[in-house]
Amino acid sequence: MTPKRRADVERNERALLDAAARVFATSGVNATVREVAAAAGVGMGTLYRHFPTRADLMVAVYRHQIDACAEAGPALLAAAESPFAALLDWVHLFVDFLATKHGVATVWKGDAAGYTALHQLFLDRLVPVLAELLDAATKSGEVVADIRPYELIRAVGDLVAWTVQDPGYDVRRIVTLLVTGLRQPQPTRVQSSADER
Amino acid sequence: MTPKRRADVERNERALLDAAARVFATSGVNATVREVAAAAGVGMGTLYRHFPTRADLMVAVYRHQIDACAEAGPALLAAAESPFAALLDWVHLFVDFLATKHGVATVWKGDAAGYTALHQLFLDRLVPVLAELLDAATKSGEVVADIRPYELIRAVGDLVAWTVQDPGYDVRRIVTLLVTGLRQPQPTRVQSSADER
DNA sequence: TGCGAAACGGAGCGGCGCTCCGTATGGTCA
DNA sequence: TGACCATACGGAGCGCCGCTCCGTTTCGCA
């Protein structure tokens, strides 16, 4: 049983989460923690007491939205005209989720310091959903290529990770290309041409 | 006619380039400029006088290697058993180039401050090569999907950009999936299932 | 050998994530 | 209602980063 928290703690944590969501939406997730603390009207010490690292703050801000993305998977599978259609729809939903969070995609991969927790949260929540969709599309014979859910979500996330407002590049087309590529068997890498050189 | 440069200028620039190549290879391209300057045995002022930003240093270090990658394209096209095989081989050569430079892939996309120049160099040198390969493979009927060279190199670069030594993920398989996906026409996005929900 | 232009080096700038300790506040009890 | 104590606070300052700037040094030429 958690001890009862003081009113000011609850109030400040709420203020921080609200401010972070606003600041991340306008300035991107690389906004400084100073900007977040100032927007919340609290001091730096308070921010770090509630969220010991930037990553903790990001996880807290985005947790519910990642959950929503996860829950959309089974719903799409139940409603779509085919498992493959559900798979494609869900992948695009995932793309939309990443792309519309200003800069959140850049923390999709946890190499940068502090982003590992958010990346882990993505995987823990979304890989099982994708597994279910891939499994259904494989059983229906629509997906024949051998690919694991982790590989696919990793690839899609990586493709979206750098999305900026670039009129010359529509990442959704590329994602569709990748996913529809799953419908044909994959070649072994062409080695004979290398041997003949 | 450039004025003759002093001996110490030449010596220091050579030292900086050598040191940067070594430091980038061991510590990654995100190594500090202090580390590079120290490894070269010169001061910070000297480093910045020769290379006004980090990007300038990176461009100088990697220019010749990007050129080599570019020159491999026509050679592969002349030697491969088919234009598509040459395309796939070249794309994998590009992947190898990015993946074996410790961390250089992370600067493939120029969003991060200072990396724009290197990204631009990649595009200026490599997009025309890929264009030639794609054109040949399209004329031979092996590529039917509509994709521009910029889109493809962007996608491949983005897929590789986050590559780490991850035994659970072979980016080359994904790249092969993407490129071989070009051999089938792309579907329009499935809209009817969305309308029926 | 002296001169002057070019090149040097590194302390310090502002900005970042984060720490730490003197001060303030909330909640309970008498 | 006031006192007390544990908890929470805020922001100056830490180390680190990319980069600047100016007093000092060095190179090359006559």
Short mmCIF file of C-alpha atoms (C1' of nucleotides) in Angstrom, two decimals:
data_model
loop_
_atom_site.label_atom_id
_atom_site.label_comp_id
_atom_site.label_asym_id
_atom_site.label_seq_id
_atom_site.Cartn_x
_atom_site.Cartn_y
_atom_site.Cartn_z
CA MET A 1 0.00 0.00 0.00
CA THR A 2 1.73 3.23 -1.13
CA PRO A 3 1.80 5.90 1.53
CA LYS A 4 -0.41 8.85 0.88
CA ARG A 5 1.39 11.51 -1.10
CA ARG A 6 1.24 15.16 -0.24
CA ALA A 7 -1.01 17.42 -2.23
CA ASP A 8 1.86 19.49 -3.58
CA VAL A 9 3.62 16.37 -4.90
CA GLU A 10 0.54 15.30 -6.83
CA ARG A 11 0.00 18.81 -8.08
CA ASN A 12 3.58 19.25 -9.26
CA GLU A 13 3.74 15.87 -10.96
CA ARG A 14 0.52 16.62 -12.83
CA ALA A 15 1.92 20.01 -13.82
CA LEU A 16 5.13 18.43 -15.08
CA LEU A 17 3.38 15.81 -17.18
CA ASP A 18 1.03 18.35 -18.71
CA ALA A 19 3.87 20.78 -19.41
CA ALA A 20 6.08 18.07 -20.89
CA ALA A 21 3.34 16.91 -23.24
CA ARG A 22 2.84 20.51 -24.41
CA VAL A 23 6.52 21.33 -24.74
CA PHE A 24 7.33 18.05 -26.54
CA ALA A 25 4.46 18.70 -28.94
CA THR A 26 5.67 22.17 -29.86
CA SER A 27 9.45 21.97 -29.47
CA GLY A 28 10.01 18.25 -29.94
CA VAL A 29 11.24 15.66 -27.47
CA ASN A 30 14.68 17.18 -27.55
CA ALA A 31 13.38 20.25 -25.78
CA THR A 32 15.46 20.99 -22.71
CA VAL A 33 14.35 19.88 -19.29
CA ARG A 34 14.72 23.51 -18.29
CA GLU A 35 11.99 24.40 -20.73
CA VAL A 36 9.75 21.71 -19.29
CA ALA A 37 10.40 22.74 -15.69
CA ALA A 38 9.75 26.39 -16.51
CA ALA A 39 6.53 25.52 -18.36
CA ALA A 40 5.41 23.54 -15.32
CA GLY A 41 6.31 26.36 -12.94
CA VAL A 42 8.58 24.12 -10.85
CA GLY A 43 12.32 24.01 -10.14
CA MET A 44 14.91 21.73 -11.64
CA GLY A 45 15.20 19.76 -8.42
CA THR A 46 11.50 19.05 -8.46
CA LEU A 47 11.58 17.84 -12.02
CA TYR A 48 14.43 15.43 -11.30
CA ARG A 49 12.87 14.20 -8.09
CA HIS A 50 9.74 13.17 -9.95
CA PHE A 51 11.51 11.92 -13.08
CA PRO A 52 15.14 10.95 -12.35
CA THR A 53 16.14 11.11 -16.04
CA ARG A 54 14.74 12.53 -19.25
CA ALA A 55 13.78 9.01 -20.24
CA ASP A 56 11.54 8.62 -17.21
CA LEU A 57 9.73 11.79 -18.19
CA MET A 58 9.24 10.62 -21.75
CA VAL A 59 8.00 7.21 -20.71
CA ALA A 60 5.46 8.83 -18.40
CA VAL A 61 4.25 11.22 -21.10
CA TYR A 62 3.87 8.64 -23.86
CA ARG A 63 2.86 5.49 -22.00
CA HIS A 64 -0.87 5.81 -22.51
CA GLN A 65 -0.49 6.63 -26.18
CA ILE A 66 1.66 3.59 -26.81
CA ASP A 67 -0.98 1.52 -25.03
CA ALA A 68 -3.65 2.89 -27.37
CA CYS A 69 -1.57 1.89 -30.38
CA ALA A 70 -1.19 -1.60 -28.94
CA GLU A 71 -4.93 -2.00 -28.35
CA ALA A 72 -5.74 -1.04 -31.93
CA GLY A 73 -4.14 -4.24 -33.24
CA PRO A 74 -6.78 -6.77 -32.16
CA ALA A 75 -9.54 -4.37 -33.15
CA LEU A 76 -8.17 -4.06 -36.67
CA LEU A 77 -7.77 -7.82 -36.97
CA ALA A 78 -11.42 -8.31 -36.02
CA ALA A 79 -12.69 -5.70 -38.46
CA ALA A 80 -10.46 -5.89 -41.54
CA GLU A 81 -11.33 -7.74 -44.71
CA SER A 82 -8.20 -9.88 -44.38
CA PRO A 83 -5.38 -10.46 -41.93
CA PHE A 84 -2.94 -8.85 -44.34
CA ALA A 85 -5.11 -5.75 -44.60
CA ALA A 86 -5.20 -5.58 -40.81
CA LEU A 87 -1.41 -5.93 -40.71
CA LEU A 88 -0.89 -3.13 -43.22
CA ASP A 89 -3.41 -0.91 -41.47
CA TRP A 90 -1.81 -1.44 -38.10
CA VAL A 91 1.68 -0.79 -39.37
CA HIS A 92 0.46 2.48 -40.84
CA LEU A 93 -1.22 3.32 -37.57
CA PHE A 94 2.15 2.76 -35.90
CA VAL A 95 3.79 5.00 -38.50
CA ASP A 96 1.20 7.71 -37.87
CA PHE A 97 1.76 7.45 -34.14
CA LEU A 98 5.53 7.87 -34.50
CA ALA A 99 5.37 10.52 -37.19
CA THR A 100 2.86 12.80 -35.50
CA LYS A 101 4.77 13.01 -32.26
CA HIS A 102 7.16 15.76 -33.05
CA GLY A 103 10.54 14.12 -32.81
CA VAL A 104 9.49 11.13 -30.74
CA ALA A 105 10.61 8.89 -33.54
CA THR A 106 14.16 10.04 -32.96
CA VAL A 107 14.04 8.32 -29.60
CA TRP A 108 12.55 5.16 -31.05
CA LYS A 109 15.98 3.62 -31.05
CA GLY A 110 17.55 3.82 -27.64
CA ASP A 111 21.15 4.41 -28.64
CA ALA A 112 21.14 8.01 -27.55
CA ALA A 113 21.69 8.43 -23.84
CA GLY A 114 18.51 8.26 -21.86
CA TYR A 115 16.22 6.94 -24.52
CA THR A 116 16.55 3.25 -23.80
CA ALA A 117 13.58 3.07 -21.46
CA LEU A 118 11.19 4.48 -24.04
CA HIS A 119 12.52 2.15 -26.69
CA GLN A 120 12.03 -0.79 -24.36
CA LEU A 121 8.48 0.30 -23.65
CA PHE A 122 7.78 0.39 -27.39
CA LEU A 123 9.07 -3.15 -27.82
CA ASP A 124 7.40 -4.61 -24.74
CA ARG A 125 4.01 -3.31 -25.72
CA LEU A 126 4.05 -3.43 -29.53
CA VAL A 127 5.99 -6.54 -30.56
CA PRO A 128 3.35 -8.96 -29.18
CA VAL A 129 0.65 -7.06 -31.12
CA LEU A 130 2.60 -7.26 -34.33
CA ALA A 131 3.28 -10.94 -33.65
CA GLU A 132 -0.45 -11.61 -33.53
CA LEU A 133 -1.05 -9.75 -36.79
CA LEU A 134 1.87 -11.42 -38.59
CA ASP A 135 0.77 -14.82 -37.36
CA ALA A 136 -2.73 -14.35 -38.72
CA ALA A 137 -1.47 -13.08 -42.09
CA THR A 138 0.94 -16.02 -42.32
CA LYS A 139 -1.76 -18.55 -41.51
CA SER A 140 -4.00 -17.03 -44.19
CA GLY A 141 -1.16 -17.50 -46.70
CA GLU A 142 -0.88 -13.78 -47.39
CA VAL A 143 2.59 -13.48 -45.86
CA VAL A 144 5.16 -15.98 -47.09
CA ALA A 145 8.45 -14.25 -46.29
CA ASP A 146 10.15 -15.32 -43.12
CA ILE A 147 10.34 -12.35 -40.81
CA ARG A 148 10.07 -12.03 -37.07
CA PRO A 149 7.85 -9.40 -35.47
CA TYR A 150 10.86 -7.73 -33.86
CA GLU A 151 12.57 -7.38 -37.23
CA LEU A 152 9.54 -5.83 -38.86
CA ILE A 153 8.76 -3.35 -36.14
CA ARG A 154 12.41 -2.44 -35.91
CA ALA A 155 12.61 -1.79 -39.66
CA VAL A 156 9.41 0.25 -39.76
CA GLY A 157 10.42 2.25 -36.72
CA ASP A 158 13.85 2.89 -38.22
CA LEU A 159 12.31 4.06 -41.48
CA VAL A 160 10.07 6.51 -39.67
CA ALA A 161 12.62 7.59 -37.12
CA TRP A 162 14.09 10.29 -39.28
CA THR A 163 10.87 11.54 -40.79
CA VAL A 164 10.76 15.25 -41.17
CA GLN A 165 8.40 17.34 -43.22
CA ASP A 166 10.09 16.41 -46.46
CA PRO A 167 7.83 16.83 -49.49
CA GLY A 168 10.26 14.75 -51.51
CA TYR A 169 9.88 11.66 -49.38
CA ASP A 170 6.73 9.82 -48.33
CA VAL A 171 7.80 7.22 -45.82
CA ARG A 172 4.37 5.58 -45.96
CA ARG A 173 5.02 4.51 -49.54
CA ILE A 174 8.27 2.91 -48.46
CA VAL A 175 6.61 1.18 -45.54
CA THR A 176 3.93 -0.19 -47.85
CA LEU A 177 6.64 -1.42 -50.20
CA LEU A 178 8.35 -3.21 -47.34
CA VAL A 179 5.20 -4.81 -45.95
CA THR A 180 3.87 -5.91 -49.32
CA GLY A 181 7.28 -7.35 -50.02
CA LEU A 182 6.40 -9.89 -47.36
CA ARG A 183 3.95 -11.49 -49.79
CA GLN A 184 6.69 -12.96 -51.93
CA PRO A 185 9.43 -15.36 -50.89
CA GLN A 186 12.78 -13.76 -50.36
CA PRO A 187 15.72 -14.59 -52.62
CA THR A 188 18.97 -15.77 -51.22
CA ARG A 189 21.52 -13.08 -51.75
CA VAL A 190 22.94 -13.27 -55.30
CA GLN A 191 26.35 -14.81 -54.70
CA SER A 192 27.12 -16.23 -58.13
CA SER A 193 27.62 -12.84 -59.72
CA ALA A 194 30.15 -11.97 -57.05
CA ASP A 195 32.00 -15.23 -57.69
CA GLU A 196 32.24 -14.56 -61.41
CA ARG A 197 33.89 -11.17 -60.98
CA MET B 1 46.19 29.95 -57.62
CA THR B 2 46.10 29.31 -53.90
CA PRO B 3 48.86 31.00 -51.96
CA LYS B 4 51.47 28.68 -50.64
CA ARG B 5 50.60 27.38 -47.20
CA ARG B 6 53.06 27.25 -44.38
CA ALA B 7 54.60 23.97 -43.43
CA ASP B 8 53.04 23.94 -39.99
CA VAL B 9 49.56 24.41 -41.47
CA GLU B 10 49.98 21.39 -43.74
CA ARG B 11 51.47 19.37 -40.95
CA ASN B 12 48.68 20.20 -38.49
CA GLU B 13 45.89 19.56 -40.99
CA ARG B 14 47.38 16.17 -41.84
CA ALA B 15 47.64 15.40 -38.12
CA LEU B 16 44.02 16.39 -37.55
CA LEU B 17 42.67 14.26 -40.39
CA ASP B 18 44.68 11.24 -39.29
CA ALA B 19 43.67 11.69 -35.67
CA ALA B 20 40.00 12.18 -36.53
CA ALA B 21 39.94 9.03 -38.65
CA ARG B 22 41.49 7.07 -35.77
CA VAL B 23 39.28 8.57 -33.07
CA PHE B 24 36.09 8.16 -35.13
CA ALA B 25 37.02 4.55 -35.82
CA THR B 26 37.48 3.73 -32.15
CA SER B 27 35.10 6.08 -30.34
CA GLY B 28 32.55 6.73 -33.09
CA VAL B 29 31.77 9.93 -34.90
CA ASN B 30 30.23 11.38 -31.77
CA ALA B 31 33.64 11.56 -30.18
CA THR B 32 34.34 15.05 -28.88
CA VAL B 33 36.38 17.50 -30.87
CA ARG B 34 38.53 17.80 -27.78
CA GLU B 35 39.45 14.16 -28.13
CA VAL B 36 40.35 14.69 -31.78
CA ALA B 37 42.42 17.80 -31.06
CA ALA B 38 44.27 16.04 -28.25
CA ALA B 39 44.94 13.00 -30.44
CA ALA B 40 46.34 15.31 -33.11
CA GLY B 41 48.47 17.18 -30.58
CA VAL B 42 46.99 20.58 -31.53
CA GLY B 43 44.85 23.15 -29.74
CA MET B 44 41.13 23.75 -30.05
CA GLY B 45 41.71 26.96 -31.98
CA THR B 46 43.76 25.11 -34.54
CA LEU B 47 41.14 22.46 -35.04
CA TYR B 48 38.42 25.04 -35.61
CA ARG B 49 40.58 27.12 -37.92
CA HIS B 50 41.08 24.11 -40.17
CA PHE B 51 37.57 22.73 -39.84
CA PRO B 52 35.07 25.44 -38.79
CA THR B 53 32.48 22.91 -37.65
CA ARG B 54 32.37 19.24 -36.77
CA ALA B 55 30.64 18.62 -40.07
CA ASP B 56 33.58 20.02 -42.02
CA LEU B 57 35.87 17.60 -40.21
CA MET B 58 33.63 14.65 -40.96
CA VAL B 59 33.26 15.56 -44.60
CA ALA B 60 37.02 15.76 -44.94
CA VAL B 61 37.56 12.42 -43.23
CA TYR B 62 34.98 10.49 -45.21
CA ARG B 63 35.02 12.16 -48.63
CA HIS B 64 37.33 9.71 -50.34
CA GLN B 65 35.47 6.71 -49.00
CA ILE B 66 32.13 7.99 -50.23
CA ASP B 67 33.75 8.52 -53.63
CA ALA B 68 34.90 4.90 -53.67
CA CYS B 69 31.36 3.74 -52.95
CA ALA B 70 30.08 5.90 -55.80
CA GLU B 71 32.61 4.52 -58.27
CA ALA B 72 31.66 0.95 -57.46
CA GLY B 73 28.22 1.41 -59.05
CA PRO B 74 29.20 1.51 -62.72
CA ALA B 75 31.71 -1.30 -62.17
CA LEU B 76 29.01 -3.53 -60.70
CA LEU B 77 26.63 -2.72 -63.55
CA ALA B 78 29.28 -3.75 -66.10
CA ALA B 79 30.09 -7.00 -64.33
CA ALA B 80 26.81 -8.32 -62.88
CA GLU B 81 24.66 -10.95 -64.50
CA SER B 82 21.69 -8.57 -64.56
CA PRO B 83 20.94 -4.92 -63.76
CA PHE B 84 18.85 -6.03 -60.78
CA ALA B 85 21.72 -8.07 -59.40
CA ALA B 86 23.99 -5.05 -59.76
CA LEU B 87 21.42 -2.90 -57.99
CA LEU B 88 21.13 -5.33 -55.09
CA ASP B 89 24.91 -5.71 -54.87
CA TRP B 90 25.47 -1.98 -54.85
CA VAL B 91 22.84 -1.36 -52.22
CA HIS B 92 24.52 -3.95 -50.03
CA LEU B 93 27.87 -2.30 -50.67
CA PHE B 94 26.34 0.94 -49.48
CA VAL B 95 24.98 -0.85 -46.40
CA ASP B 96 28.43 -2.28 -45.68
CA PHE B 97 30.00 1.14 -46.06
CA LEU B 98 27.58 2.70 -43.58
CA ALA B 99 27.59 -0.19 -41.14
CA THR B 100 31.35 -0.59 -40.85
CA LYS B 101 32.03 3.03 -40.08
CA HIS B 102 31.50 3.08 -36.37
CA GLY B 103 28.59 5.41 -35.87
CA VAL B 104 28.83 7.19 -39.21
CA ALA B 105 25.40 5.90 -40.05
CA THR B 106 24.00 7.96 -37.22
CA VAL B 107 24.98 11.07 -39.13
CA TRP B 108 23.54 9.80 -42.39
CA LYS B 109 20.51 11.93 -41.78
CA GLY B 110 21.44 15.52 -41.19
CA ASP B 111 18.85 16.42 -38.58
CA ALA B 112 21.36 16.58 -35.78
CA ALA B 113 23.21 19.85 -35.65
CA GLY B 114 26.32 19.86 -37.76
CA TYR B 115 25.66 16.74 -39.76
CA THR B 116 23.91 18.34 -42.70
CA ALA B 117 27.04 18.73 -44.79
CA LEU B 118 27.93 15.05 -44.60
CA HIS B 119 24.39 14.07 -45.43
CA GLN B 120 24.44 16.39 -48.43
CA LEU B 121 27.71 14.87 -49.59
CA PHE B 122 26.15 11.41 -49.40
CA LEU B 123 23.25 12.52 -51.55
CA ASP B 124 25.26 14.50 -54.07
CA ARG B 125 27.60 11.63 -54.74
CA LEU B 126 25.41 8.56 -54.33
CA VAL B 127 21.95 9.43 -55.66
CA PRO B 128 23.16 9.71 -59.29
CA VAL B 129 24.82 6.30 -58.98
CA LEU B 130 21.67 4.71 -57.66
CA ALA B 131 19.69 6.46 -60.37
CA GLU B 132 21.82 4.77 -63.03
CA LEU B 133 21.35 1.36 -61.41
CA LEU B 134 17.61 1.79 -60.95
CA ASP B 135 17.21 2.99 -64.52
CA ALA B 136 18.97 -0.07 -65.90
CA ALA B 137 16.93 -2.44 -63.74
CA THR B 138 13.70 -0.72 -64.76
CA LYS B 139 14.59 -0.89 -68.48
CA SER B 140 15.32 -4.60 -68.12
CA GLY B 141 11.86 -5.07 -66.60
CA GLU B 142 13.23 -6.32 -63.31
CA VAL B 143 12.01 -3.33 -61.32
CA VAL B 144 8.37 -2.43 -61.78
CA ALA B 145 7.56 -0.47 -58.65
CA ASP B 146 7.68 3.28 -58.96
CA ILE B 147 10.40 4.60 -56.71
CA ARG B 148 12.82 7.45 -57.07
CA PRO B 149 16.51 7.00 -56.34
CA TYR B 150 16.33 9.52 -53.53
CA GLU B 151 13.54 7.57 -51.87
CA LEU B 152 15.41 4.29 -52.06
CA ILE B 153 18.73 5.56 -50.80
CA ARG B 154 16.96 7.42 -48.06
CA ALA B 155 15.09 4.31 -46.96
CA VAL B 156 18.16 2.09 -47.04
CA GLY B 157 20.24 4.68 -45.21
CA ASP B 158 17.52 5.09 -42.62
CA LEU B 159 17.33 1.34 -42.08
CA VAL B 160 21.08 1.10 -41.53
CA ALA B 161 21.40 4.28 -39.56
CA TRP B 162 20.64 2.65 -36.26
CA THR B 163 22.53 -0.56 -36.82
CA VAL B 164 24.33 -1.78 -33.78
CA GLN B 165 25.82 -5.18 -33.11
CA ASP B 166 22.42 -6.73 -32.52
CA PRO B 167 22.42 -10.49 -33.03
CA GLY B 168 18.63 -10.42 -33.17
CA TYR B 169 18.46 -8.15 -36.18
CA ASP B 170 20.12 -8.51 -39.58
CA VAL B 171 19.48 -5.30 -41.44
CA ARG B 172 20.76 -6.84 -44.66
CA ARG B 173 17.79 -9.20 -44.76
CA ILE B 174 15.45 -6.26 -44.41
CA VAL B 175 17.25 -4.30 -47.11
CA THR B 176 17.00 -7.32 -49.42
CA LEU B 177 13.27 -7.55 -48.65
CA LEU B 178 12.84 -3.88 -49.52
CA VAL B 179 14.80 -4.02 -52.77
CA THR B 180 13.23 -7.25 -53.98
CA GLY B 181 9.85 -5.71 -53.17
CA LEU B 182 10.57 -3.39 -56.10
CA ARG B 183 9.98 -6.30 -58.46
CA GLN B 184 6.24 -6.28 -57.89
CA PRO B 185 3.79 -3.45 -58.47
CA GLN B 186 2.73 -1.64 -55.35
CA PRO B 187 -0.85 -1.80 -54.16
CA THR B 188 -2.79 1.30 -53.44
CA ARG B 189 -3.35 1.57 -49.74
CA VAL B 190 -6.31 -0.57 -48.65
CA GLN B 191 -9.04 2.03 -48.18
CA SER B 192 -12.18 -0.12 -48.50
CA SER B 193 -11.60 -1.89 -45.22
CA ALA B 194 -11.34 1.46 -43.47
CA ASP B 195 -14.61 2.58 -45.05
CA GLU B 196 -16.45 -0.48 -43.88
CA ARG B 197 -15.55 -0.02 -40.25
"C1'" DT C 1 68.79 38.66 -38.30
"C1'" DG C 2 64.61 41.22 -38.09
"C1'" DC C 3 59.96 41.87 -39.36
"C1'" DG C 4 55.21 41.07 -40.16
"C1'" DA C 5 51.55 38.12 -41.31
"C1'" DA C 6 49.73 33.91 -40.28
"C1'" DA C 7 48.96 30.39 -37.11
"C1'" DC C 8 48.90 28.93 -32.62
"C1'" DG C 9 46.65 27.31 -27.87
"C1'" DG C 10 43.70 27.15 -24.23
"C1'" DA C 11 40.89 29.83 -20.93
"C1'" DG C 12 36.47 31.10 -20.97
"C1'" DC C 13 31.71 31.70 -23.07
"C1'" DG C 14 26.87 29.95 -23.11
"C1'" DG C 15 24.14 25.91 -22.99
"C1'" DC C 16 23.13 21.27 -21.55
"C1'" DG C 17 21.72 17.37 -18.01
"C1'" DC C 18 21.97 16.78 -13.52
"C1'" DT C 19 23.21 17.43 -8.14
"C1'" DC C 20 22.90 19.06 -3.58
"C1'" DC C 21 21.77 21.62 0.40
"C1'" DG C 22 19.61 25.55 2.71
"C1'" DT C 23 14.78 26.81 2.83
"C1'" DA C 24 9.81 26.11 2.55
"C1'" DT C 25 5.64 23.47 3.00
"C1'" DG C 26 2.14 20.03 4.16
"C1'" DG C 27 0.08 17.22 7.47
"C1'" DT C 28 -0.51 15.52 12.07
"C1'" DC C 29 -1.08 15.94 16.89
"C1'" DA C 30 -1.83 18.04 21.27
"C1'" DT D 1 -4.24 27.05 16.59
"C1'" DG D 2 0.50 26.47 16.88
"C1'" DA D 3 4.46 23.53 16.99
"C1'" DC D 4 6.98 19.98 15.08
"C1'" DC D 5 8.99 16.97 11.74
"C1'" DA D 6 9.43 14.66 7.54
"C1'" DT D 7 9.05 15.60 2.96
"C1'" DA D 8 9.46 18.48 -0.92
"C1'" DC D 9 11.12 22.51 -2.78
"C1'" DG D 10 14.26 25.67 -5.98
"C1'" DG D 11 18.08 27.25 -8.24
"C1'" DA D 12 23.11 28.00 -8.01
"C1'" DG D 13 26.67 25.42 -9.35
"C1'" DC D 14 29.01 21.08 -11.18
"C1'" DG D 15 31.25 18.89 -15.25
"C1'" DC D 16 30.96 18.46 -20.03
"C1'" DC D 17 30.06 19.99 -24.65
"C1'" DG D 18 30.91 22.95 -29.14
"C1'" DC D 19 32.87 26.92 -30.14
"C1'" DT D 20 35.31 31.89 -29.68
"C1'" DC D 21 38.84 35.15 -29.11
"C1'" DC D 22 43.08 37.33 -28.11
"C1'" DG D 23 47.81 37.38 -26.32
"C1'" DT D 24 51.72 34.68 -27.82
"C1'" DT D 25 54.46 32.03 -31.02
"C1'" DT D 26 56.14 30.58 -35.40
"C1'" DC D 27 57.21 30.60 -40.19
"C1'" DG D 28 59.06 32.46 -44.30
"C1'" DC D 29 61.12 36.12 -46.73
"C1'" DA D 30 64.25 39.90 -47.62
#
